[in-house]
Coordinates of C-alpha atoms and ligand atoms in Angstrom, one line a residue:
X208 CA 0.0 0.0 0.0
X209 CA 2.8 2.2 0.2
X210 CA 3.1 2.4 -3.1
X211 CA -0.5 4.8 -3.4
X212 CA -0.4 7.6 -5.4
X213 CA -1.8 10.8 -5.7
X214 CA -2.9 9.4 -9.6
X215 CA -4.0 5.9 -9.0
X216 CA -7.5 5.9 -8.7
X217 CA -9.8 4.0 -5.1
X218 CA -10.4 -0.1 -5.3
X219 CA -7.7 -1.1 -7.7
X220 CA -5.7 -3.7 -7.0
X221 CA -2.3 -2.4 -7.2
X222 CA -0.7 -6.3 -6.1
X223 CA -2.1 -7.5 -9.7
X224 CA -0.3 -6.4 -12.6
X225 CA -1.9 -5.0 -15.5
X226 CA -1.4 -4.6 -19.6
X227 CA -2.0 -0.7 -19.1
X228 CA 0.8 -0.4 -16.7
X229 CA 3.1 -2.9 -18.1
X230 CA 2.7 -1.3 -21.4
X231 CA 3.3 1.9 -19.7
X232 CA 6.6 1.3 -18.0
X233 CA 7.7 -0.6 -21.1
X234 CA 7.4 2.7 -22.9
X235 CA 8.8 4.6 -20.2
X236 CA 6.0 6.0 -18.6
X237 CA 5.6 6.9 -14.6
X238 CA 2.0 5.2 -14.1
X239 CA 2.6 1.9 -12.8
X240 CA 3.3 -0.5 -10.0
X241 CA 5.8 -3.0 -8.5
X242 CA 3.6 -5.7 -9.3
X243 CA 3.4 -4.4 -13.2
X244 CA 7.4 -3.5 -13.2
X245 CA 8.1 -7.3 -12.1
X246 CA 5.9 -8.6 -14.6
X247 CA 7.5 -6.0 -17.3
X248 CA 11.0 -7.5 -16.2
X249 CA 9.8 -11.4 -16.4
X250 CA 8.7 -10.5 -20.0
X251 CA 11.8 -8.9 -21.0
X252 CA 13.7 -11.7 -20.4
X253 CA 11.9 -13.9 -23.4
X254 CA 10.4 -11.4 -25.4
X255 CA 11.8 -8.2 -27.1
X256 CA 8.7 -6.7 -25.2
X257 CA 9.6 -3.1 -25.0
X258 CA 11.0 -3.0 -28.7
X259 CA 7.8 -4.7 -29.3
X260 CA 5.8 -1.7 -27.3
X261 CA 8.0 1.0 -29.5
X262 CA 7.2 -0.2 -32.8
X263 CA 3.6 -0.9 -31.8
X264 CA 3.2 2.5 -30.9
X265 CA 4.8 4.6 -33.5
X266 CA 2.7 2.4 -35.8
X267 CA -0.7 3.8 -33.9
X268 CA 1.0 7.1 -34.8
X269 CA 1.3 6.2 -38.6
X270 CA -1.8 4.8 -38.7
X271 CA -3.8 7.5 -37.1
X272 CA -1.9 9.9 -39.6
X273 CA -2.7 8.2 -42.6
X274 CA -6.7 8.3 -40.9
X275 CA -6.5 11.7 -41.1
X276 CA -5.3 12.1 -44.5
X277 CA -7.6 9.9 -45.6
X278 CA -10.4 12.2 -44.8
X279 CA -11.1 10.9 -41.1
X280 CA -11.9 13.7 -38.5
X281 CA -13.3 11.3 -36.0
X282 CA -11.8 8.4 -34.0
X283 CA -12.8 5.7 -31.6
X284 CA -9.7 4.2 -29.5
X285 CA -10.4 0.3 -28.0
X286 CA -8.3 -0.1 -25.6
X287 CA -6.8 2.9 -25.6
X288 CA -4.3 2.9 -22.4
X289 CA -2.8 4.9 -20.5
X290 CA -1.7 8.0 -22.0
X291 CA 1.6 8.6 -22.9
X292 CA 3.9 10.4 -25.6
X293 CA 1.8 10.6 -28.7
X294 CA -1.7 10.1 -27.6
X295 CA -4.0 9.6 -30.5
X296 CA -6.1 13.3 -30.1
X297 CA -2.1 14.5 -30.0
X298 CA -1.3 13.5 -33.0
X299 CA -4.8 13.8 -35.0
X300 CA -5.3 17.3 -33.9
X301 CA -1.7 18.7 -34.1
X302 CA -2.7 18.0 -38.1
X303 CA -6.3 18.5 -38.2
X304 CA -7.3 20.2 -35.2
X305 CA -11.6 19.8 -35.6
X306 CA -10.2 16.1 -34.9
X307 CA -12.4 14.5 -32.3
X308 CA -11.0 11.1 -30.1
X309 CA -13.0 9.0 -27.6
X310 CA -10.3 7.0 -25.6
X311 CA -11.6 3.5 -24.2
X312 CA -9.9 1.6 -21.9
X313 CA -11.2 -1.0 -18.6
X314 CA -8.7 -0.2 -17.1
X315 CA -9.2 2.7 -14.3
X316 CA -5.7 4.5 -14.0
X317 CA -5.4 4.5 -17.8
X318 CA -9.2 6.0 -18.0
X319 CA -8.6 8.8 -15.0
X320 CA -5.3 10.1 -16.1
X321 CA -7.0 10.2 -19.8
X322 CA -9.6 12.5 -18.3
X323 CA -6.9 14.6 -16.3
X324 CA -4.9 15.2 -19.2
X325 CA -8.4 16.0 -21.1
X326 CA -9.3 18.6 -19.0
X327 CA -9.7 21.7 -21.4
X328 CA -10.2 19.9 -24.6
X329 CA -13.3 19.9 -25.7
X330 CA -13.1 17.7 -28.8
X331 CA -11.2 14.3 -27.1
X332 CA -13.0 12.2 -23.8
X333 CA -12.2 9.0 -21.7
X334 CA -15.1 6.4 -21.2
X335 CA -14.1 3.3 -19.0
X336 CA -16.0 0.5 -20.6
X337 CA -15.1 -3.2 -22.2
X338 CA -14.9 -3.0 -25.5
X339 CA -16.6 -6.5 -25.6
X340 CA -20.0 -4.3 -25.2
X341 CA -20.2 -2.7 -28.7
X342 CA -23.7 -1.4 -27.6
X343 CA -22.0 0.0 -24.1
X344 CA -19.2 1.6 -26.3
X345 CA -21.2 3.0 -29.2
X346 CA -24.7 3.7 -26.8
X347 CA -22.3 5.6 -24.0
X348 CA -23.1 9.8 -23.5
X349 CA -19.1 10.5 -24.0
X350 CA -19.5 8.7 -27.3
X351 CA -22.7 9.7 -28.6
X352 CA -21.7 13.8 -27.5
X353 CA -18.2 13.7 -29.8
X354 CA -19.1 11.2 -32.6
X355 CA -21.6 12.0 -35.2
X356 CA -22.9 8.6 -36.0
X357 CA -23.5 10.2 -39.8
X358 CA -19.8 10.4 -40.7
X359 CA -17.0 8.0 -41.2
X360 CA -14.8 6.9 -37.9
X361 CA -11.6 5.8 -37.1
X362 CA -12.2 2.7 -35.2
X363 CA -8.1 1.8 -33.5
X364 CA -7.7 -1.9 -32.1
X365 CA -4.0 -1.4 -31.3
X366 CA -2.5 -4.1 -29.7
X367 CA -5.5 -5.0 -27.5
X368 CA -7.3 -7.6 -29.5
X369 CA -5.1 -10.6 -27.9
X370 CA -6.7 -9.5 -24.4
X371 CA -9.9 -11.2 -25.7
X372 CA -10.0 -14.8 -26.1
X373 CA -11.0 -16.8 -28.9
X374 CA -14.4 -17.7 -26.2
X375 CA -15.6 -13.5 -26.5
X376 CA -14.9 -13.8 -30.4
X377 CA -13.3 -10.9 -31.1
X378 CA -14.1 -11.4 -34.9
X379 CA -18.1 -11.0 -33.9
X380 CA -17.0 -8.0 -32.3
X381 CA -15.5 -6.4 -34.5
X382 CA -18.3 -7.0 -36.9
X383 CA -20.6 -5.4 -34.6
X384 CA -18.8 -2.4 -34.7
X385 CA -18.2 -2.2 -38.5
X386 CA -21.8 -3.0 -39.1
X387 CA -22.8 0.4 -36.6
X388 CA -20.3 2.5 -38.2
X389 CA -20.8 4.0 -42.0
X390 CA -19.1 3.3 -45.0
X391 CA -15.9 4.9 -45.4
X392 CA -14.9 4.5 -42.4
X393 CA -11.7 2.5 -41.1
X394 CA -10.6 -0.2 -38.7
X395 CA -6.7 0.1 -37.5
X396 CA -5.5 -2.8 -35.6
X397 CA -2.6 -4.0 -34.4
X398 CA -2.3 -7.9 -32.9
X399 CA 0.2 -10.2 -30.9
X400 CA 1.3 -13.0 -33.5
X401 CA 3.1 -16.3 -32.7
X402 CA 4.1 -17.0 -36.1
X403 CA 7.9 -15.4 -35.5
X404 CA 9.3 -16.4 -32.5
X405 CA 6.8 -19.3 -31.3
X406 CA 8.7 -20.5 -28.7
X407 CA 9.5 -16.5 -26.7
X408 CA 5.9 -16.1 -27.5
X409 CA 4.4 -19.1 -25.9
X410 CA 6.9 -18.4 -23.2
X411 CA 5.3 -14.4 -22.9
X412 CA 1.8 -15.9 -22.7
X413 CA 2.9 -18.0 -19.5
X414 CA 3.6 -14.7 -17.9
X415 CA 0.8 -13.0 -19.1
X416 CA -2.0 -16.0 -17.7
X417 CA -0.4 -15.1 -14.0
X418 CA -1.7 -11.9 -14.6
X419 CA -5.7 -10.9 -14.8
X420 CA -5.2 -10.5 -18.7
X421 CA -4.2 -13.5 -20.1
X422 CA -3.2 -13.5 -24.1
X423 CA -4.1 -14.9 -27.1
X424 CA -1.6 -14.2 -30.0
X425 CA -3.2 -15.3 -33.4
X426 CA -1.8 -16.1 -36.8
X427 CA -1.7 -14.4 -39.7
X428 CA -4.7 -16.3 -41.0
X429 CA -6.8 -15.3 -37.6
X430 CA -5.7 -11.5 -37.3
X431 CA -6.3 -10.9 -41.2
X432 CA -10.3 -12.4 -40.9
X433 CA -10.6 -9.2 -37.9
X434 CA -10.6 -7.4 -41.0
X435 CA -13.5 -9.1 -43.1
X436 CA -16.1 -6.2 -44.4
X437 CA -13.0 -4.3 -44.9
X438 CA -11.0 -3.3 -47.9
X439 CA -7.4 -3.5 -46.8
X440 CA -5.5 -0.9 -47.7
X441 CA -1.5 -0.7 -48.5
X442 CA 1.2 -2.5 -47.5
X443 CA -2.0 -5.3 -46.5
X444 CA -0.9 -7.2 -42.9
X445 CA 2.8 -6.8 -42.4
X446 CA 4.3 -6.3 -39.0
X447 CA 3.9 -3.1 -37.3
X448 CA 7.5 -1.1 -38.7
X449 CA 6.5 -2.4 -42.1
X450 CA 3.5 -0.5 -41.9
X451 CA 4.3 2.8 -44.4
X452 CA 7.3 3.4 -42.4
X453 CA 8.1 7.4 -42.8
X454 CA 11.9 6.5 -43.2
X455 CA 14.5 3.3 -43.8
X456 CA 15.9 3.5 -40.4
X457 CA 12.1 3.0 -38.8
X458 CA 12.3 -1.1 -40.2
X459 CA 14.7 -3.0 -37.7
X460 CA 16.4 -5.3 -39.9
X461 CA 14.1 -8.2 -38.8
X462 CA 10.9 -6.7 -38.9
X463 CA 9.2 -9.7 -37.2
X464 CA 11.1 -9.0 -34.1
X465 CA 7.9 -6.6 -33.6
X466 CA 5.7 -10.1 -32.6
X467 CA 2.4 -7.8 -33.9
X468 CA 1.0 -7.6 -37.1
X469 CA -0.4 -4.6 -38.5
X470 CA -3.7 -4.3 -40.8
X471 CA -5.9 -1.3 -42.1
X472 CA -9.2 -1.3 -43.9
X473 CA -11.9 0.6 -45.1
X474 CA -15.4 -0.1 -44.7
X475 CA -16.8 0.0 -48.5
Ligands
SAM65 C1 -1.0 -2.8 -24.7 S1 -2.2 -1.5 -24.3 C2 -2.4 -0.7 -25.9 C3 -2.5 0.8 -25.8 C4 -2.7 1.6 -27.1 N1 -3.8 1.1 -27.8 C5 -1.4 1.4 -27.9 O1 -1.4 0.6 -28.8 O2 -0.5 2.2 -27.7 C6 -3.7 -2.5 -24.2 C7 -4.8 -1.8 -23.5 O3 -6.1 -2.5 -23.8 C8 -6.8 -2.4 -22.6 N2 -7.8 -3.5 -22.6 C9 -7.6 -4.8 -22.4 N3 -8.8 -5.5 -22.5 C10 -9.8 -4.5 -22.7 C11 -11.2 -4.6 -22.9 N4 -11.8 -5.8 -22.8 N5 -11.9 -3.4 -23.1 C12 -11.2 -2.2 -23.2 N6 -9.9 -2.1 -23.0 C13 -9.2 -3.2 -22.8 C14 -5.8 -2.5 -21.5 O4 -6.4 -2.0 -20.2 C15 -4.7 -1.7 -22.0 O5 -4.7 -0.3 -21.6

């Protein structure tokens, strides 16, 4: 209990480790506990985990860019985390700034230090939901204030989809939301893949079951059908640095070192 902060939010449990906060001190970040930071440390040790977290996250940056030059001026975040350097509304509305952003996350520190930095922009919000209730996501206030259910969204899955096992099929969810969003619009996802380094990966996921989000990384085959009722767009599913990398020096020279593939469509 010691460890309480003035930023972590009543009745978590700060003794069991979470994907917001390891992901958070994998990038660097200051919102996380000892619990998380041992975790973190047990995945380093058979998984390039916080190369992994880099890539994965300057690929949500290109991604969201290529959004908004594609016309997008609206996005909807699953899973959003906790924020940290380039935040999706960050990097939407430093281009386009009528850009509007609702962050979702279940987790409560990534969802209250969403709202704090928030406070005094009126186009981006934080709703704490699961995103395996579509009708939660899409029927909640926050949601139905900030997107106008007439124009095209930018719906991001970025490296949350192997939180939900193959039991919640994530593929009928993510019909669910492209069938309540309209045409044009686009799905951005970004998933945990076994088919590199089987062995490190399989050895990841025994960490990750000790923790209350257990993973399942999917193949090729399984993350590309996430995208059905889409039109993929350029490069197609590659992993996450091949994803229209701005420069040579952004592809590591094993690109599959990034364990995630990468995938964009539009909804005809
Ligand atoms: C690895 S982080 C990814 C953060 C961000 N999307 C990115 O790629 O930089 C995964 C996030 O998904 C959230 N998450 C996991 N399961 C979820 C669920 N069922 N509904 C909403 N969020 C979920 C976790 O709390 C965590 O913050």
């Amino acid at each position: 209990m010691s460890e309480r902060t003035g930023w972590s939010p009543d009745g978590i449990d700060i003794s069991l480790p979470s994907s917001a906060r390891i992901y958070d001190y994998l990038l660097g970040g200051g919102h996380n506990f000892a619990a998380d930071r041992a975790t973190a440390e047990e995945l380093v040790r058979v998984l390039p985990v916080r190369e992994m977290a880099r890539l994965n996250r300057s690929y949500l940056r290109r991604a969201v860019l290529a959004l908004v030059e594609a016309g997008i001026r609206q996005f909807l975040d699953l899973g959003s985390g906790i924020p940290t350097v380039g935040n999706v509304h960050e990097v939407a509305q430093e281009v386009e700034p009528s850009c509007r952003v609702v962050y979702v996350d279940v987790e409560p520190v990534a969802v209250t230090h969403a709202r704090a930095l928030l406070v005094g922009n009126p186009r981006a919000t934080a709703v704490q939901a699961d995103l395996r209730d579509p009708a939660a996501v899409l029927g909640h206030p926050e949601t139905r204030r900030l997107l106008d259910p007439d124009r095209p969204v930018g719906l991001l899955a970025v490296g949350v989809l192997q939180f939900i096992p193959d039991s919640d099929d994530p593929w009928g969810l993510l019909a669910r939301y492209r069938d309540a969003l309209p045409s044009g619009s686009y799905l951005a996802l970004s998933h945990f893949t076994p088919d590199r380094m089987p062995r490190a990966m399989a050895a990841g996921a025994d960490i990750f079951r000790q923790t209350a989000e257990p993973i399942t990384p999917r193949t090729r085959a399984q993350v590309l059908r996430m995208v059905d009722g889409f039109d993929v767009v350029p490069p197609g599913l590659v992993f996450t640095p091949q994803w229209r990398p701005e420069s040579p020096e952004d592809v590591p020279a094993d690109p599959g070192r990034a364990n995630l593939y990468a995938v964009v469509g539009r909804k005809p």
